[in-house]
């Protein structure tokens, strides 16, 4: 087992009762109609049935007669549904599904019904999932619907097949051989995403290449869009703001210039001629050197609206990123997105979504939620998570991200209402014309197991589940993924679950405890680099930790940058007091003396040292837990994870030793007695060079 099949590895059903139930249904499958999505369902049922029962499904030609399992949409089944049932299913909305027993003319059938064919597909995947996790019960009714409209993967894939911050091989998009050659992997990719309810994908890097918008590339993209359509997945592309210059022969990309407006209108028309349901554009502008409207004295709304207007007649969306900051502005990077976007609140077209990273800096191991959530109320905000583990161990570490995402989504914003959370802000459309969005930066590549680290699959899985329902509990997601991936043994599940659920806190402890952030190696972001200084200040570590002989931390209270004032007063007030702020964010907002007293009575310095040490111990515990599973997991996957956990332990020690020795070189304080003393000396850690670290 090399992990290729992901969570769709339909194992033979062992339980005789379950097997009889499932076989009974698959012996009489009736489809209420025909469409491409039902072809996809058929293929999935065939694959599942072959694996689970060692037989093909038997299709029934008649609705009544021998049929047992009914599959279709609410409309298609309207004659067999009561008005109340129809109403209940309709209420679930687009992409929602219902499955359960249906009595018609005295006979009970089992039905899987969507409001649209893709909803039906989601219902089928959910049914298959319940069989794999042994939770299927043919007499109970299950219904569900997504809380977020656009559930999207963002690939940071370049046209030469390198992947920015990708740690799982090359890009799966084989542009060179498209459109002629269609890699079968595209289908497995679509199946995996559809099984999670992911319904959109942006194929290309946000640091965009205008070539993707040329006719030749559109032909390639069309092949993917056609393949993904039956799976309910829409294709988006990143648009380089300066494309009118690069591929349009214009001298300007000024969003108010009539020629530029014409260029984008025509490009968009052409795009829709190839892909009638094209999703839209995703744009990174005026950020980290990317071109944008500022070059022409225009603001983000003027830039975004011009593109949105080109897309609007076709129903397309314009997703504009809020990840903007400049080192030329003398302002805490934490504050810059709010400073740019708050004054523009309400100035964006209805088909614009502002995509905001979960935190204000940059996908750090832990960040407080981005203050834009809650601060703007007339602009649709979408969430951007990073599934690829740029700052969280890349491809060598097991760090399960669901608890971190859950922490962000459940954070109270206190705006627009007292009960608002980040999740409620993201789930709520400004009005009926707006679409809601959760995006995740993909961790997928050409590695056989798709994600480099086997446990990276859990992050893809958890992302999909949370995009569907941001209120979900990460523990429930974990349990499900473990069962789908390793089977139903409860002892094994509880051990793996502990590893997964503790892994994020462990990584925060050995990388950036107590609110420290952005202290990783320069540029490749691999490993520790608390000493990184020189060059652009907001890309250095010293800018963020501000350690000196007296103390450490970034003062973002009113005596410092006052970024705290960008949050609701309830938060700003509580967090501005170092004794009240949750300690996990302490040094994010406060610069404190080394002998500041923590809640457990330790000094800040001893607390920092203890967190680093605890992180290492946790990493070792994960390694031991995994070792105890030897023989219970197939040797291939066991050995894969075993090797990576050994690297993770070394990397955890490296982080702890490097950071503690560095901070000690500044404060000259002794290490607390109870921790394991760092080996080596600071010069050794500083001298390490990583020419082959995963690139940017
Ligand atoms: C940073 C990455 C950089 C991305 C940027 C972004 O280091 O490679 O281009 O985010 O989100 O975290 O645009």
XYZ file of C-alpha atoms and ligand atoms in Angstrom:
709
model
C 0.000 0.000 0.000
C 1.739 3.131 -1.210
C -1.044 5.509 -0.192
C -2.129 6.326 -3.745
C -5.759 5.423 -3.077
C -6.062 8.005 -0.317
C -9.245 7.652 1.768
C -10.998 5.909 -1.108
C -9.344 2.558 -0.548
C -12.507 0.467 -0.393
C -11.527 -2.552 1.675
C -13.496 -5.853 1.597
C -16.365 -5.693 4.081
C -15.686 -8.133 6.916
C -18.831 -7.689 8.978
C -21.374 -10.243 7.611
C -24.425 -8.180 8.489
C -23.086 -5.015 6.887
C -22.009 -7.026 3.876
C -25.496 -8.450 3.388
C -27.089 -5.027 3.651
C -24.714 -3.446 1.164
C -24.874 -6.354 -1.245
C -28.629 -6.276 -1.142
C -28.626 -2.618 -2.223
C -25.932 -2.962 -4.846
C -27.835 -5.868 -6.383
C -30.550 -3.496 -7.549
C -29.314 -0.015 -8.409
C -31.714 2.242 -10.263
C -30.763 5.657 -11.636
C -33.494 8.223 -12.127
C -32.120 9.641 -15.328
C -28.897 10.059 -17.192
C -26.117 12.586 -16.992
C -22.338 12.781 -16.849
C -22.305 12.925 -13.078
C -24.269 9.670 -12.899
C -21.590 8.087 -15.087
C -19.117 9.155 -12.438
C -21.327 7.676 -9.720
C -21.571 4.423 -11.652
C -17.805 4.182 -11.941
C -17.388 4.844 -8.239
C -19.993 2.255 -7.314
C -18.303 -0.257 -9.568
C -14.906 0.364 -8.026
C -16.283 0.264 -4.497
C -18.377 -2.815 -5.129
C -15.523 -4.730 -6.754
C -13.306 -4.003 -3.792
C -15.801 -4.304 -0.969
C -17.892 -7.226 -2.270
C -15.839 -8.704 -5.065
C -18.710 -8.239 -7.517
C -20.105 -5.555 -9.799
C -23.293 -3.718 -8.946
C -26.391 -4.968 -10.723
C -28.319 -2.203 -12.433
C -32.039 -2.385 -12.537
C -33.818 -1.072 -15.635
C -37.112 -0.571 -13.856
C -37.875 1.845 -11.111
C -40.010 -0.690 -9.245
C -39.475 -4.417 -9.825
C -36.134 -5.514 -8.459
C -34.620 -2.184 -7.670
C -33.392 -1.572 -4.121
C -31.173 1.472 -4.279
C -32.575 4.602 -5.911
C -30.242 7.330 -7.069
C -31.295 10.678 -8.484
C -32.220 14.276 -7.831
C -35.191 15.593 -5.907
C -36.841 16.641 -9.159
C -36.299 13.253 -10.719
C -37.751 11.492 -7.692
C -40.615 13.930 -7.142
C -43.254 11.340 -7.969
C -42.139 9.072 -5.187
C -41.512 11.751 -2.570
C -44.170 13.300 -0.400
C -44.491 17.060 -0.531
C -43.018 17.280 2.947
C -40.030 15.197 1.914
C -39.539 17.328 -1.168
C -39.682 20.450 0.951
C -37.153 19.087 3.420
C -34.725 18.167 0.704
C -35.205 21.467 -1.124
C -34.329 23.282 2.107
C -30.882 21.701 2.001
C -30.057 23.934 -0.942
C -27.644 23.476 -3.816
C -25.238 20.552 -3.392
C -27.224 19.217 -0.419
C -28.253 15.560 -0.257
C -30.563 13.221 1.589
C -30.180 9.488 1.986
C -32.386 7.037 3.787
C -35.247 4.563 3.529
C -38.136 5.517 1.293
C -41.431 3.670 1.407
C -43.342 3.603 -1.864
C -46.423 1.503 -2.540
C -45.733 -0.589 0.526
C -42.141 -1.436 -0.345
C -39.036 0.102 1.232
C -36.237 1.315 -0.986
C -33.013 3.018 -0.015
C -32.618 6.367 -1.757
C -29.747 8.766 -2.278
C -31.127 12.071 -3.453
C -29.419 15.352 -4.244
C -30.868 18.706 -5.102
C -28.679 18.554 -8.166
C -26.673 15.680 -9.689
C -23.511 16.782 -7.873
C -25.425 16.759 -4.581
C -26.374 13.188 -5.453
C -22.705 12.382 -6.035
C -21.876 13.839 -2.607
C -24.610 11.660 -1.111
C -23.129 8.574 -2.749
C -19.641 9.375 -1.471
C -21.090 9.922 1.972
C -22.857 6.576 1.793
C -19.666 4.781 0.734
C -17.820 6.550 3.533
C -20.365 5.256 6.051
C -19.812 1.711 4.804
C -16.041 2.021 5.153
C -16.339 3.465 8.647
C -19.013 0.916 9.597
C -21.554 3.542 10.495
C -24.063 2.705 7.772
C -27.538 1.994 9.014
C -30.141 1.507 6.306
C -32.998 2.644 8.500
C -31.636 6.032 9.474
C -31.890 9.244 7.498
C -28.790 11.310 6.864
C -28.930 14.682 5.229
C -26.297 17.332 4.814
C -25.435 20.406 2.847
C -22.409 22.643 2.590
C -22.271 25.801 4.676
C -19.896 27.467 2.233
C -20.545 27.911 -1.496
C -17.053 27.818 -2.954
C -14.787 25.151 -1.441
C -11.575 25.557 -3.259
C -8.035 24.295 -3.622
C -5.410 26.834 -4.628
C -2.509 25.212 -6.403
C 0.653 27.254 -6.350
C 1.768 25.361 -9.450
C 3.974 26.933 -12.085
C 3.726 26.221 -15.783
C 7.146 24.518 -15.718
C 5.713 22.069 -13.157
C 7.636 23.390 -10.187
C 5.371 24.049 -7.228
C 5.895 27.055 -5.005
C 6.068 25.747 -1.457
C 5.256 22.287 -2.759
C 6.872 19.341 -1.028
C 5.284 16.389 -2.815
C 7.061 16.254 -6.142
C 6.175 18.141 -9.295
C 2.899 19.722 -10.303
C 0.293 17.178 -11.320
C -0.658 19.431 -14.260
C 1.324 18.142 -17.180
C 1.046 21.279 -19.306
C 3.568 20.063 -21.806
C 1.530 17.013 -22.797
C -1.864 18.647 -22.489
C -4.239 18.925 -24.297
C -3.368 15.723 -26.169
C -2.427 13.535 -23.259
C -4.750 13.130 -20.324
C -3.063 11.708 -17.252
C -5.424 9.261 -15.499
C -4.356 10.890 -12.288
C -6.569 13.880 -13.068
C -9.596 11.645 -12.576
C -8.383 10.311 -9.243
C -7.695 13.875 -8.188
C -11.255 14.867 -9.092
C -12.721 11.843 -7.289
C -10.784 12.632 -4.132
C -11.891 16.249 -4.137
C -15.509 15.456 -4.928
C -15.560 12.920 -2.114
C -14.839 15.830 0.244
C -17.187 18.297 -1.424
C -14.379 20.432 -2.861
C -15.976 22.153 -5.857
C -13.394 24.590 -7.176
C -9.739 24.588 -8.053
C -7.377 27.332 -9.033
C -4.763 25.593 -11.140
C -1.903 28.067 -11.083
C 0.422 29.929 -8.765
C -0.730 33.229 -7.285
C 2.653 34.547 -8.372
C 1.148 34.279 -11.779
C 2.440 33.787 -15.277
C 0.389 35.606 -17.911
C 0.959 32.799 -20.418
C -1.810 30.767 -18.826
C -4.223 33.269 -20.380
C -3.058 32.641 -23.937
C -5.188 30.649 -26.357
C -2.788 27.690 -26.349
C -3.036 27.321 -22.613
C -6.795 27.846 -22.603
C -7.051 24.736 -24.779
C -5.116 22.812 -22.167
C -7.165 24.189 -19.303
C -10.346 23.274 -21.168
C -9.393 19.592 -21.053
C -9.112 19.736 -17.279
C -12.337 21.734 -16.919
C -14.215 19.196 -19.064
C -12.846 16.326 -16.988
C -13.690 17.976 -13.680
C -17.202 19.168 -14.600
C -19.053 15.908 -13.846
C -17.385 15.912 -10.439
C -18.836 19.330 -9.710
C -15.445 21.037 -9.809
C -15.034 24.422 -11.461
C -11.726 25.654 -12.734
C -10.257 29.046 -11.808
C -6.979 30.577 -12.943
C -4.671 33.143 -11.438
C -4.566 36.335 -13.459
C -1.377 38.356 -13.619
C -2.392 41.972 -13.308
C 0.129 43.050 -15.907
C -1.064 40.504 -18.489
C -2.296 43.276 -20.847
C 1.364 44.276 -21.201
C 2.869 40.779 -21.307
C 0.460 39.091 -23.681
C -1.760 41.913 -24.908
C 0.866 44.179 -26.433
C -0.336 47.158 -24.389
C 1.889 49.682 -22.677
C -0.149 49.799 -19.501
C -2.221 47.631 -17.191
C -4.015 50.605 -15.634
C -7.421 49.257 -14.619
C -9.159 52.453 -15.737
C -7.591 52.499 -19.198
C -10.173 51.638 -21.885
C -7.731 49.423 -23.790
C -6.953 47.488 -20.644
C -10.648 47.081 -19.877
C -11.160 45.848 -23.431
C -8.272 43.408 -23.145
C -9.748 41.758 -20.043
C -13.269 41.691 -21.481
C -12.050 39.961 -24.616
C -9.834 37.552 -22.691
C -12.760 36.645 -20.525
C -15.060 36.116 -23.478
C -12.446 33.869 -25.042
C -12.048 31.938 -21.808
C -15.783 31.303 -21.609
C -15.846 30.201 -25.219
C -13.617 27.319 -24.170
C -15.018 26.800 -20.680
C -18.643 27.924 -20.389
C -18.667 27.431 -16.621
C -15.212 28.889 -15.945
C -15.039 29.841 -12.249
C -13.129 33.095 -12.476
C -9.802 34.645 -11.589
C -7.732 34.641 -8.419
C -5.416 37.632 -8.107
C -2.407 38.500 -5.993
C -1.687 42.158 -6.635
C 0.733 44.660 -5.139
C 2.180 42.076 -2.833
C 5.722 40.730 -2.728
C 6.578 42.278 -6.069
C 3.467 41.221 -7.968
C 2.058 43.883 -10.296
C -1.169 45.614 -9.353
C -3.294 48.742 -9.533
C -1.014 50.748 -7.201
C 1.442 51.191 -10.070
C -1.169 53.420 -11.694
C -2.310 55.220 -8.564
C -5.424 53.032 -8.332
C -6.605 51.144 -5.302
C -7.473 47.490 -4.799
C -11.176 48.071 -5.398
C -10.508 49.729 -8.756
C -8.273 46.848 -9.757
C -10.625 44.125 -8.586
C -13.799 45.724 -9.938
C -12.399 46.087 -13.436
C -11.771 42.333 -13.588
C -15.054 41.582 -11.831
C -16.914 43.558 -14.491
C -15.320 41.472 -17.217
C -16.422 38.283 -15.448
C -19.891 39.356 -14.319
C -21.792 38.786 -17.595
C -20.587 35.164 -17.520
C -21.334 34.553 -13.847
C -17.624 34.467 -12.937
C -16.080 35.313 -9.589
C -13.124 37.547 -8.933
C -11.130 36.480 -5.920
C -8.715 39.162 -4.752
C -6.188 38.400 -2.062
C -5.770 40.527 1.038
C -2.199 39.312 1.514
C -0.693 42.705 0.796
C 2.111 44.434 2.588
C 5.044 46.554 1.643
C 8.380 47.179 3.270
C 8.265 50.704 1.918
C 5.446 51.486 4.308
C 6.695 52.225 7.792
C 4.012 50.180 9.476
C 3.764 46.864 11.293
C 3.119 44.241 8.626
C 0.329 42.897 10.835
C -1.676 46.068 10.244
C -1.231 46.629 6.552
C -4.092 44.577 5.100
C -6.615 46.270 7.359
C -5.199 49.676 6.529
C -5.659 48.962 2.824
C -9.006 47.207 2.894
C -11.030 48.802 5.694
C -11.370 52.127 3.825
C -12.552 50.183 0.756
C -15.273 48.307 2.627
C -18.442 48.219 0.527
C -16.665 49.440 -2.606
C -16.267 46.035 -4.240
C -18.639 44.521 -6.793
C -20.932 41.727 -5.663
C -18.915 39.115 -7.552
C -15.702 39.990 -5.713
C -14.490 37.974 -2.751
C -11.519 39.161 -0.731
C -9.506 36.097 0.221
C -7.864 36.594 3.597
C -5.193 34.368 5.146
C -6.130 32.958 8.533
C -3.665 35.267 10.261
C -2.223 38.690 9.584
C 1.397 37.690 9.038
C 1.788 34.576 6.949
C 0.632 31.036 7.768
C 2.829 30.907 10.852
C 2.735 27.815 13.092
C 0.114 29.631 15.139
C -1.468 33.016 14.509
C -4.341 34.876 16.111
C -7.139 35.246 13.555
C -6.778 37.982 10.942
C -8.341 41.235 12.202
C -10.046 41.784 8.838
C -12.554 39.113 9.907
C -15.047 41.225 11.750
C -13.558 44.573 10.747
C -15.270 44.864 7.356
C -18.960 44.169 7.098
C -19.930 45.180 3.578
C -17.341 43.180 1.695
C -17.431 39.424 1.247
C -14.405 37.831 2.889
C -13.208 34.332 2.116
C -10.786 32.270 4.177
C -7.387 31.172 2.895
C -5.720 28.334 4.768
C -2.406 26.792 3.805
C -2.587 23.019 3.539
C 0.963 22.711 2.310
C 3.167 22.917 5.391
C 5.472 25.766 4.437
C 6.029 26.868 8.022
C 4.973 23.655 9.704
C 7.572 21.056 8.903
C 7.183 20.899 5.123
C 7.253 17.283 3.907
C 9.193 15.767 6.761
C 6.857 16.400 9.665
C 3.577 15.008 10.837
C 1.620 18.101 11.794
C -2.138 17.696 11.617
C -3.652 21.069 10.885
C -7.350 20.584 11.693
C -6.979 21.695 15.336
C -5.252 24.878 14.192
C -7.946 25.637 11.611
C -10.646 24.843 14.140
C -9.051 27.257 16.602
C -9.160 30.022 13.988
C -12.697 29.287 12.770
C -14.104 29.149 16.272
C -12.420 32.403 17.360
C -14.892 35.018 18.441
C -14.662 38.226 16.439
C -17.409 40.081 18.412
C -18.204 41.853 15.123
C -20.564 42.333 13.360
C -22.426 40.873 16.341
C -21.482 39.764 19.836
C -21.847 36.109 18.864
C -19.874 36.336 15.604
C -17.002 33.982 14.991
C -14.571 33.757 12.112
C -16.623 30.807 10.838
C -19.883 32.743 10.937
C -18.301 35.679 9.110
C -17.012 33.367 6.388
C -20.296 31.444 6.100
C -22.554 34.463 5.860
C -23.112 36.088 2.470
C -23.342 39.882 2.528
C -26.558 39.477 0.530
C -28.088 36.922 -1.804
C -25.801 37.997 -4.664
C -22.644 37.045 -2.826
C -20.889 33.729 -2.718
C -18.970 32.468 0.306
C -15.489 30.926 0.057
C -12.941 28.805 1.862
C -9.696 28.157 -0.012
C -6.715 26.024 0.905
C -3.239 26.161 -0.618
C -2.829 22.641 -1.925
C -0.225 20.160 -0.687
C -0.611 17.883 -3.704
C 2.099 16.788 -6.110
C 3.221 13.882 -8.257
C 4.451 11.754 -5.351
C 2.710 8.378 -5.400
C 0.939 9.192 -2.150
C 0.021 12.681 -3.466
C 1.149 14.667 -0.421
C 4.736 13.581 0.256
C 4.053 12.688 3.870
C 1.282 10.128 4.277
C -0.235 12.243 7.021
C -0.357 15.202 4.636
C -3.388 13.381 3.216
C -5.150 14.022 6.511
C -4.651 17.748 6.022
C -6.169 17.646 2.530
C -9.045 15.609 3.953
C -9.601 17.881 6.957
C -9.466 20.963 4.776
C -12.240 19.612 2.547
C -14.399 18.709 5.529
C -13.964 22.117 7.170
C -14.616 23.953 3.918
C -17.929 22.073 3.732
C -18.741 22.746 7.368
C -16.484 25.191 9.215
C -18.192 24.348 12.495
C -16.961 20.743 12.487
C -14.974 19.352 15.329
C -11.454 18.329 14.392
C -11.651 15.186 16.499
C -14.559 13.838 14.456
C -12.649 14.515 11.235
C -9.595 12.765 12.644
C -11.519 9.647 13.613
C -13.050 9.405 10.193
C -9.783 9.843 8.331
C -8.027 7.250 10.479
C -10.718 4.669 9.849
C -10.679 5.332 6.114
C -6.910 5.190 5.992
C -5.964 2.489 8.494
C -9.173 0.517 9.078
C -11.537 0.185 11.976
C -9.379 -1.110 14.869
C -10.239 1.070 17.826
C -6.948 0.619 19.661
C -4.975 1.644 16.623
C -7.345 4.549 16.036
C -6.989 5.924 19.525
C -3.199 5.868 19.350
C -3.048 7.536 15.962
C -5.667 10.047 17.006
C -3.591 11.137 19.993
C -0.559 11.604 17.773
C -2.499 13.644 15.283
C -4.391 15.824 17.692
C -1.276 16.670 19.694
C 1.017 17.186 16.732
C 0.205 20.825 16.046
C 0.706 21.958 19.631
C 3.948 19.983 19.703
C 5.209 21.748 16.581
C 4.267 25.154 17.976
C 6.169 24.270 21.144
C 9.392 23.299 19.409
C 9.181 26.047 16.767
C 7.445 29.179 18.035
C 5.925 28.881 21.528
C 4.073 31.594 23.438
C 3.287 33.716 20.397
C 6.757 33.850 18.824
C 6.587 33.929 15.033
C 8.535 34.237 11.800
C 11.853 32.946 13.123
C 12.497 30.311 10.453
C 15.326 29.937 7.965
C 15.512 32.654 5.371
C 13.778 32.223 2.058
C 13.276 28.413 2.007
C 11.687 28.651 5.466
C 13.110 25.266 6.417
C 14.298 24.926 10.009
C 15.081 27.551 12.626
C 16.639 30.952 11.911
C 15.984 33.241 14.894
C 19.187 35.110 14.008
C 18.077 36.021 10.465
C 18.726 39.719 9.920
C 19.755 42.092 7.139
C 17.925 42.921 3.922
C 14.229 43.623 3.913
C 13.357 44.034 7.609
C 9.903 42.457 7.468
C 11.456 39.273 6.091
C 13.864 38.905 9.018
C 13.428 37.220 12.383
C 14.738 40.106 14.453
C 11.882 42.283 13.218
C 9.416 39.829 14.782
C 10.945 38.557 18.033
C 12.706 41.799 19.039
C 14.743 40.009 21.662
C 17.244 42.124 23.586
C 18.983 41.874 26.930
C 15.839 43.074 28.690
C 13.083 41.084 27.044
C 11.394 39.586 24.013
C 8.239 39.941 21.908
C 6.495 42.342 19.536
C 4.622 45.139 21.267
C 1.386 45.467 19.339
C -0.479 47.230 22.141
C -1.122 50.979 22.164
C 2.412 51.522 23.433
C 3.708 49.732 20.332
C 2.280 49.295 16.828
C -1.287 49.166 18.170
C -2.317 46.384 15.808
C -4.554 45.240 18.640
C -6.835 48.193 17.975
C -7.819 46.498 14.711
C -9.732 43.882 16.692
C -13.086 44.387 18.430
C -12.800 46.332 21.700
C -13.646 43.188 23.699
C -10.553 41.496 22.303
C -8.298 44.545 22.257
C -9.020 45.168 25.916
C -8.427 41.626 27.128
C -5.391 40.991 24.983
C -3.697 44.273 25.816
C -3.141 42.989 29.331
C -0.236 40.516 29.408
C -1.831 38.814 32.371
C -5.133 38.249 30.588
C -4.209 37.463 27.009
C -4.204 33.728 26.226
C -0.551 32.812 26.729
C -0.385 31.206 23.301
C -0.460 34.775 21.876
C 1.613 36.469 24.564
C 4.712 37.471 22.584
C 2.698 38.132 19.455
C 1.320 41.229 21.152
C 3.669 42.002 24.024
C 7.313 42.764 24.542
C 8.026 41.487 28.037
C 10.994 41.214 30.389
C 12.660 37.826 30.607
C 11.563 37.540 34.221
C 7.880 38.265 33.494
C 5.810 35.771 35.528
C 3.742 33.286 33.550
C 0.500 31.801 34.835
C 2.295 28.716 36.139
C 4.680 30.875 38.151
C 7.684 30.355 35.873
C 9.651 33.255 34.484
C 9.123 33.967 30.812
C 12.595 32.640 29.997
C 12.052 29.400 31.883
C 8.632 29.083 30.263
C 10.047 29.514 26.767
C 12.725 26.925 27.494
C 10.165 24.503 28.886
C 7.883 24.843 25.882
C 10.748 24.118 23.484
C 11.731 21.112 25.532
C 8.167 19.862 25.804
C 7.795 20.066 22.030
C 10.799 17.777 21.593
C 9.405 15.334 24.143
C 6.061 15.309 22.354
C 7.772 14.584 19.049
C 9.568 11.654 20.669
C 6.286 10.399 22.110
C 4.759 10.422 18.645
C 7.693 8.387 17.427
C 7.234 5.864 20.241
C 3.504 5.599 19.670
C 4.085 4.887 16.016
C 6.734 2.281 16.870
C 4.167 0.512 19.043
C 1.981 0.060 15.958
C 4.518 -2.084 14.149
C 2.795 -5.116 12.662
C -0.594 -3.473 12.779
C 0.002 -1.316 9.727
C 1.265 -2.570 6.386
C 5.069 -2.460 6.267
C 5.253 0.040 3.414
C 3.288 2.804 5.071
C 4.648 1.940 8.500
C 8.236 2.342 7.372
C 7.481 5.519 5.436
C 6.085 7.226 8.539
C 8.677 5.663 10.835
C 11.513 7.212 8.847
C 9.843 10.591 8.707
C 9.152 10.632 12.435
C 12.837 10.017 13.080
C 13.620 13.073 10.973
C 10.927 15.035 12.779
C 12.483 14.284 16.161
C 15.867 15.476 14.884
C 14.273 18.602 13.474
C 12.431 19.295 16.724
C 15.742 19.041 18.605
C 17.377 21.285 16.024
C 14.661 23.931 16.470
C 14.868 23.775 20.252
C 18.649 23.853 20.436
C 19.103 26.588 17.867
C 16.413 28.861 19.318
C 17.342 28.405 22.952
C 21.062 28.889 22.339
C 20.325 31.977 20.295
C 18.005 33.574 22.847
C 20.440 32.692 25.610
C 23.200 34.480 23.713
C 21.067 37.587 24.102
C 19.812 37.298 27.669
C 22.766 35.350 29.167
C 20.430 33.517 31.512
C 20.996 29.909 32.586
C 18.767 27.142 31.266
C 16.236 25.868 33.769
C 17.434 22.696 35.509
C 14.590 20.490 34.397
C 15.116 20.731 30.633
C 17.437 18.726 28.448
C 20.363 21.028 27.642
C 20.886 21.964 23.997
C 23.785 20.199 22.376
C 26.367 21.927 20.258
C 26.886 25.642 20.207
C 25.108 28.469 18.499
C 27.843 28.942 15.892
C 27.306 25.379 14.742
C 23.578 25.923 14.166
C 24.161 29.248 12.466
C 26.706 27.708 10.158
C 24.329 25.091 8.756
C 23.527 25.754 5.108
C 20.688 24.229 3.157
C 21.358 24.622 -0.527
C 18.961 21.748 -1.185
C 16.146 22.831 1.092
C 12.817 22.707 -0.715
C 12.790 25.760 -2.951
C 10.507 28.718 -3.184
C 4.267 33.183 1.473
C 5.114 32.297 0.637
C 5.251 32.781 -0.777
C 3.869 33.062 -1.360
C 3.138 34.024 -0.452
C 1.708 34.268 -0.884
O 6.394 32.214 1.220
O 5.925 31.805 -1.503
O 3.958 33.562 -2.634
O 3.062 33.488 0.846
O 0.819 33.791 -0.193
O 3.968 32.488 2.647
O 1.461 34.945 -1.862
